[in-house]
Coordinates of C-alpha atoms in Angstrom, one line a residue:
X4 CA 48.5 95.5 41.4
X5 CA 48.6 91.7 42.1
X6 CA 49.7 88.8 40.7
X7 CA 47.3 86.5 39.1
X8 CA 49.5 83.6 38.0
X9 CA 53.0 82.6 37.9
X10 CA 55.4 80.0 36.0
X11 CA 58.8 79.0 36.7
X12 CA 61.7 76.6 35.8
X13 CA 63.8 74.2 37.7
X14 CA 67.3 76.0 39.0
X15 CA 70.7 74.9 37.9
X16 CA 72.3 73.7 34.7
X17 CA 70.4 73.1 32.1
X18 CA 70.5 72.3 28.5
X19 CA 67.4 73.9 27.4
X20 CA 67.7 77.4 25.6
X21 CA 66.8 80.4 26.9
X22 CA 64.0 80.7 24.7
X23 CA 62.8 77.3 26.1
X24 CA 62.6 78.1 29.1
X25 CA 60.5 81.5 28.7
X26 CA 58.6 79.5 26.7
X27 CA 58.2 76.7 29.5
X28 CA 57.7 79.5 32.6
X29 CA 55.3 81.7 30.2
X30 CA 52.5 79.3 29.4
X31 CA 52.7 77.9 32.7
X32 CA 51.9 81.3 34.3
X33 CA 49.6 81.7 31.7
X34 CA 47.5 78.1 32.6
X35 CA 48.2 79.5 36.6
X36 CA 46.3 82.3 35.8
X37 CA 43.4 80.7 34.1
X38 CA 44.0 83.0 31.1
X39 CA 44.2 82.8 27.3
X40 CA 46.8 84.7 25.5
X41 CA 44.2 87.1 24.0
X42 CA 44.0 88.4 27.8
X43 CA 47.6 89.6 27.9
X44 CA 47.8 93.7 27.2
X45 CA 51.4 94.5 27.6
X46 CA 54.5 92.1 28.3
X47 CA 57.4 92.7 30.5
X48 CA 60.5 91.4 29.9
X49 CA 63.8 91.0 32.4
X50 CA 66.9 89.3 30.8
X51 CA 71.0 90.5 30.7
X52 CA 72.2 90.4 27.2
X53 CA 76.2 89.6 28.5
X54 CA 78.8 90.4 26.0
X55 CA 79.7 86.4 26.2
X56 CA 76.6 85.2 26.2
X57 CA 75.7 83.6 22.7
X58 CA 72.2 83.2 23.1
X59 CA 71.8 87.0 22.6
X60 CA 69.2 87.1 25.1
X61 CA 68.4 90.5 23.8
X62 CA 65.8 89.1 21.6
X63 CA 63.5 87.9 24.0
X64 CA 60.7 90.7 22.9
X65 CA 61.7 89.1 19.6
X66 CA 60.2 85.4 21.1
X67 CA 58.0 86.5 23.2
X68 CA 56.1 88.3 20.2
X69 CA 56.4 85.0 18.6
X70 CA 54.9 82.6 21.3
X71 CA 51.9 85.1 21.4
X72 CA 51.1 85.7 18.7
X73 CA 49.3 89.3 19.2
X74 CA 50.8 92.7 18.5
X75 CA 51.0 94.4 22.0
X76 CA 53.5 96.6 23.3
X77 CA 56.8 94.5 24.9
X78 CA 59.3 96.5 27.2
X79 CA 62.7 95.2 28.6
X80 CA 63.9 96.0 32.1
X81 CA 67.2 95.3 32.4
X82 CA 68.8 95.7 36.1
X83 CA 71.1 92.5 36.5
X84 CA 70.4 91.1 39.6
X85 CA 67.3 93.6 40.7
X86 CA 65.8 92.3 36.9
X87 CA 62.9 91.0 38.4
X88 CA 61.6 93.8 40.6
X89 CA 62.4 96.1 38.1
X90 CA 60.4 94.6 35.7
X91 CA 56.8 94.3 38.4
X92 CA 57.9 98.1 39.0
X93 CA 57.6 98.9 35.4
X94 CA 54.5 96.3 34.7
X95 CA 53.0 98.6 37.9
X96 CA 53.5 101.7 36.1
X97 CA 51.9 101.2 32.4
X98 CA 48.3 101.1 32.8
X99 CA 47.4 98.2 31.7
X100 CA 45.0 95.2 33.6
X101 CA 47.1 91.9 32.5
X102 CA 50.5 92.3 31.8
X103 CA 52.9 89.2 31.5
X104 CA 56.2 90.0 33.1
X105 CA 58.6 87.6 32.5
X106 CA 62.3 87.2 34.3
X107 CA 65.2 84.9 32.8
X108 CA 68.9 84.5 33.1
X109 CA 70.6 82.0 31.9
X110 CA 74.3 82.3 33.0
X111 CA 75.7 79.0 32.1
X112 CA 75.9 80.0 28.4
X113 CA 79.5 80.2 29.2
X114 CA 83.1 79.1 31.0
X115 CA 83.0 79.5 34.6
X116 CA 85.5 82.8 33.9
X117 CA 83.8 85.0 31.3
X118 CA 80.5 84.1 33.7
X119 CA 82.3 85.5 36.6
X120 CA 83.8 88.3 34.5
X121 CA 80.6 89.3 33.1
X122 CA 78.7 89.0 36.3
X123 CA 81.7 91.7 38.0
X124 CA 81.0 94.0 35.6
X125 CA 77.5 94.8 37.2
X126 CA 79.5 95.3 40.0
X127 CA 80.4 99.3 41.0
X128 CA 84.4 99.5 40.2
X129 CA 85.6 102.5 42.2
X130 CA 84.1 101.5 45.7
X131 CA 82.6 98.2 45.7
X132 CA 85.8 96.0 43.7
X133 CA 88.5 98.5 45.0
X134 CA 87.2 97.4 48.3
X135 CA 87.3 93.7 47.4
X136 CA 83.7 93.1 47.3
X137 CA 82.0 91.3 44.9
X138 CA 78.5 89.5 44.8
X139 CA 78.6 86.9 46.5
X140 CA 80.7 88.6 49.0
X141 CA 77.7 91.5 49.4
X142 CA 75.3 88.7 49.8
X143 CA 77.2 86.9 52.4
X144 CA 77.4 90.3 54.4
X145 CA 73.7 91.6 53.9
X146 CA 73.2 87.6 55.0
X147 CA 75.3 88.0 57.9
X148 CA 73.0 91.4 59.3
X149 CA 70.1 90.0 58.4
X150 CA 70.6 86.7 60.9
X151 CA 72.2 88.9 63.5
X152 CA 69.4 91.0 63.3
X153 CA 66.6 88.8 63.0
X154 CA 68.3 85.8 64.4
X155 CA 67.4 83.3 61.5
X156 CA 69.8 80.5 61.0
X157 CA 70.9 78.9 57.7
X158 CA 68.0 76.4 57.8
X159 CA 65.9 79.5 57.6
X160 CA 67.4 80.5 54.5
X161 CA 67.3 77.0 52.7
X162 CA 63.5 77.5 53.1
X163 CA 64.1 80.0 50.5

């Protein structure tokens, strides 16, 4: 497996609708890869359909059907924060030679407190919040080992 093309959208607020923005990151994959839509065999689709969230990005098979155009099979991975590489493991996995995988979240759908509410929820309750640990507190730790270990600084990250 290898990727032949990707597309992506600017980070941070934005006004544009989710669909918009698959739309936008799709058909500039799609151009990356020099393809036509007639190549694509399968689609892959990552997105978290939050209980807040009222873009009801559950549909996204729904629009992705629609920008296509073509009847060919369209799988959702969902897996919060791992979305992404869950959805190349899945894409890896079904056989086909040109499969469009395609990862979105859009969490400021929302107040700042049913975001953070919704985004705990991912979170393991028994061990991981009993503990006080949430996200961005993970992150910050698995950050922390990774610069001891590796001895990367914060300007080594912000080339992220």
């Amino acid at each position: 497996m290898y990727i032949k093309g990707v597309g992506m959208t600017k980070f941070g607020a934005q006004t544009d609708t989710s669909q918009e923005l698959v739309y936008e990151a799709t058909l500039e994959a799609i151009e990356n890869a020099d393809f036509k839509v007639d190549d694509i065999e399968a689609a892959v689709v990552s997105a978290v359909d939050t209980e807040s969230n009222g873009e009801r990005q559950r549909l996204f098979s729904n629009v992705l059907n629609g920008l296509l155009r073509k009847k060919i099979p369209i799988l959702t991975a969902t897996a919060v924060c791992g979305g992404g590489g869950a959805a190349l493991w899945t894409a890896n996995k079904l056989g086909y030679n040109n499969i469009l995988v395609v990862g979105v979240e859009r969490l400021l759908a929302n107040n700042s407190m049913k975001i953070t509410d919704e985004i705990l929820m991912a979170a393991e309750r028994v061990y991981e919040q009993a503990e006080g640990l949430n996200f961005p507190a993970q992150n910050a730790l698995v950050a922390q080992q990774y610069m001891l270990k590796y001895h990367a600084t914060t300007d080594d990250f912000a080339l992220v």
